[in-house]
Short mmCIF file of C-alpha atoms in Angstrom, two decimals:
data_model
loop_
_atom_site.label_atom_id
_atom_site.label_comp_id
_atom_site.label_asym_id
_atom_site.label_seq_id
_atom_site.Cartn_x
_atom_site.Cartn_y
_atom_site.Cartn_z
CA UNK A 17 149.58 65.61 128.26
CA UNK A 18 149.39 64.36 131.84
CA UNK A 19 146.89 65.72 134.31
CA UNK A 20 147.29 69.31 135.44
CA UNK A 21 146.34 70.99 138.69
CA UNK A 22 144.31 74.16 138.03
CA UNK A 23 144.52 76.83 140.72
CA UNK A 24 142.47 80.03 140.56
CA UNK A 25 143.48 82.94 142.79
CA UNK A 26 140.49 85.01 143.96
CA UNK A 27 140.38 88.79 143.65
CA UNK A 28 143.11 90.90 142.10
CA UNK A 29 146.74 89.85 142.46
CA UNK A 30 149.69 92.22 142.41
CA UNK A 31 152.27 91.36 139.79
CA UNK A 32 155.13 90.82 142.28
CA UNK A 33 153.01 88.33 144.25
CA UNK A 34 152.04 86.44 141.09
CA UNK A 35 155.64 86.35 139.90
CA UNK A 36 156.90 85.13 143.28
CA UNK A 37 154.31 82.34 143.31
CA UNK A 38 155.25 81.31 139.76
CA UNK A 39 158.92 81.11 140.69
CA UNK A 40 158.21 78.98 143.77
CA UNK A 41 156.01 76.63 141.76
CA UNK A 42 158.57 76.46 138.96
CA UNK A 43 161.27 75.37 141.42
CA UNK A 44 158.97 72.75 142.94
CA UNK A 45 158.09 71.46 139.46
CA UNK A 46 161.77 71.31 138.44
CA UNK A 47 162.37 69.20 141.56
CA UNK A 48 159.41 66.97 140.59
CA UNK A 49 157.71 67.75 143.91
CA UNK A 50 154.43 68.89 142.29
CA UNK A 51 152.52 68.04 139.08
CA UNK A 52 152.03 70.49 136.24
CA UNK A 53 150.03 73.50 137.45
CA UNK A 54 147.92 76.18 135.75
CA UNK A 55 147.53 79.38 137.77
CA UNK A 56 144.55 81.52 136.73
CA UNK A 57 144.23 85.05 138.06
CA UNK A 58 143.51 88.70 137.43
CA UNK A 59 146.23 91.27 138.03
CA UNK A 60 146.10 94.75 139.39
CA UNK A 61 146.90 97.15 136.51
CA UNK A 62 150.47 96.58 135.30
CA UNK A 63 152.62 96.72 132.18
CA UNK A 64 155.12 93.90 131.77
CA UNK A 65 158.02 94.11 129.37
CA UNK A 66 159.40 90.92 127.86
CA UNK A 67 162.91 90.34 126.55
CA UNK A 68 162.08 91.99 123.20
CA UNK A 69 160.84 95.23 124.79
CA UNK A 70 162.44 98.35 126.14
CA UNK A 71 161.02 101.44 127.78
CA UNK A 72 160.70 103.24 124.42
CA UNK A 73 157.92 100.77 123.51
CA UNK A 74 155.70 102.22 126.26
CA UNK A 75 153.35 104.84 124.82
CA UNK A 76 152.88 106.84 128.03
CA UNK A 77 155.32 108.40 130.45
CA UNK A 78 156.00 106.67 133.78
CA UNK A 79 154.34 109.64 135.50
CA UNK A 80 151.09 109.25 133.53
CA UNK A 81 151.04 105.51 134.21
CA UNK A 82 151.78 106.00 137.92
CA UNK A 83 148.93 108.52 138.16
CA UNK A 84 146.65 105.79 136.78
CA UNK A 85 147.99 103.24 139.27
CA UNK A 86 149.78 101.22 136.58
CA UNK A 87 153.14 99.73 137.57
CA UNK A 88 155.88 98.66 135.12
CA UNK A 89 157.94 95.46 135.43
CA UNK A 90 160.69 94.01 133.25
CA UNK A 91 160.34 90.22 133.02
CA UNK A 92 162.31 87.25 131.73
CA UNK A 93 159.53 86.09 129.40
CA UNK A 94 159.63 86.44 125.65
CA UNK A 95 157.61 89.08 123.89
CA UNK A 96 157.16 92.81 124.08
CA UNK A 97 154.95 95.06 126.24
CA UNK A 98 151.76 93.54 127.67
CA UNK A 99 149.09 95.18 129.82
CA UNK A 100 147.48 93.10 132.56
CA UNK A 101 144.49 94.28 134.54
CA UNK A 102 141.00 93.63 135.88
CA UNK A 103 138.71 91.75 133.50
CA UNK A 104 141.60 89.94 131.83
CA UNK A 105 142.23 86.25 132.48
CA UNK A 106 145.92 85.63 133.01
CA UNK A 107 147.17 82.06 132.94
CA UNK A 108 150.55 80.89 134.14
CA UNK A 109 151.11 77.26 133.13
CA UNK A 110 153.95 75.70 135.14
CA UNK A 111 154.56 72.73 132.86
CA UNK A 112 157.48 70.35 132.38
CA UNK A 113 157.94 70.42 128.61
CA UNK A 114 160.18 67.37 128.31
CA UNK A 115 157.79 65.21 130.34
CA UNK A 116 155.02 66.30 127.97
CA UNK A 117 157.17 65.68 124.84
CA UNK A 118 157.05 69.36 123.86
CA UNK A 119 159.60 71.85 122.60
CA UNK A 120 159.24 75.57 123.26
CA UNK A 121 157.92 76.41 119.78
CA UNK A 122 155.43 73.53 119.92
CA UNK A 123 154.28 74.68 123.36
CA UNK A 124 153.66 78.26 122.23
CA UNK A 125 151.83 77.01 119.12
CA UNK A 126 149.73 74.75 121.37
CA UNK A 127 148.72 77.73 123.54
CA UNK A 128 147.76 79.70 120.44
CA UNK A 129 145.75 76.78 119.06
CA UNK A 130 143.94 76.38 122.37
CA UNK A 131 142.61 79.95 122.10
CA UNK A 132 141.84 79.68 118.38
CA UNK A 133 139.72 76.61 119.16
CA UNK A 134 138.10 78.19 122.24
CA UNK A 135 137.10 81.35 120.39
CA UNK A 136 135.64 79.40 117.45
CA UNK A 137 133.84 76.75 119.51
CA UNK A 138 132.51 78.81 122.42
CA UNK A 139 132.06 82.25 120.87
CA UNK A 140 131.78 81.66 117.11
CA UNK A 141 134.70 84.04 116.53
CA UNK A 142 137.23 83.68 113.75
CA UNK A 143 140.69 84.43 115.10
CA UNK A 144 144.13 83.94 113.60
CA UNK A 145 147.86 83.72 114.28
CA UNK A 146 150.20 86.38 112.96
CA UNK A 147 153.52 84.76 112.00
CA UNK A 148 155.33 88.01 112.83
CA UNK A 149 153.77 88.52 116.28
CA UNK A 150 152.95 85.79 118.80
CA UNK A 151 149.44 85.57 120.22
CA UNK A 152 145.91 85.32 118.87
CA UNK A 153 144.26 88.09 116.89
CA UNK A 154 140.77 89.13 115.78
CA UNK A 155 141.04 91.74 113.05
CA UNK A 156 143.77 94.17 114.14
CA UNK A 157 143.26 93.45 117.84
CA UNK A 158 145.21 91.00 119.94
CA UNK A 159 142.76 89.01 122.05
CA UNK A 160 145.37 86.73 123.62
CA UNK A 161 148.95 87.71 124.38
CA UNK A 162 151.46 84.91 124.86
CA UNK A 163 154.91 85.16 126.39
CA UNK A 164 156.76 82.37 128.15
CA UNK A 165 160.01 81.66 129.93
CA UNK A 166 161.54 78.19 130.23
CA UNK A 167 164.19 77.08 132.70
CA UNK A 168 165.33 73.48 133.07
CA UNK A 169 162.43 72.43 130.81
CA UNK A 170 159.77 74.01 133.05
CA UNK A 171 157.62 76.92 131.84
CA UNK A 172 156.41 80.03 133.58
CA UNK A 173 154.56 83.16 132.45
CA UNK A 174 152.00 82.22 129.80
CA UNK A 175 148.94 84.00 128.41
CA UNK A 176 146.71 87.01 128.92
CA UNK A 177 143.19 86.56 127.52
CA UNK A 178 141.27 89.79 126.94
CA UNK A 179 137.65 88.92 127.66
#
């Protein structure tokens, strides 16, 4: 893989702002005006629903979530319902798959492997993939959620690492 520009946003980022930035970077990457980029950030509390989700998958009413300051957004990424919030590292790789000789399935598997290796090497934790549900798991708990969108060979969305 070619070099990648890593950009960390300080503080907490609202989901609409993070999504808008991803879309701008995706367009620039599709036009070959920037290199591959990895955005790292923490979101204000939010639930995002991927293409495989609907509102019935949310365990609490919109009123209960709103009272807790948790917004809900439907997204174009794959996957189901994912919570993002303080203390969670969210990564949005904006990567040109074709230029990196990757297909979508290979890319998602690569993200999973990255976290399997990180957890084993840095924390001594044994994690695994579940063939039925994307992401990285320890026991019955998902430690890394993965959901991506790809347009014109460029990725957006990415991973949420529960630290």
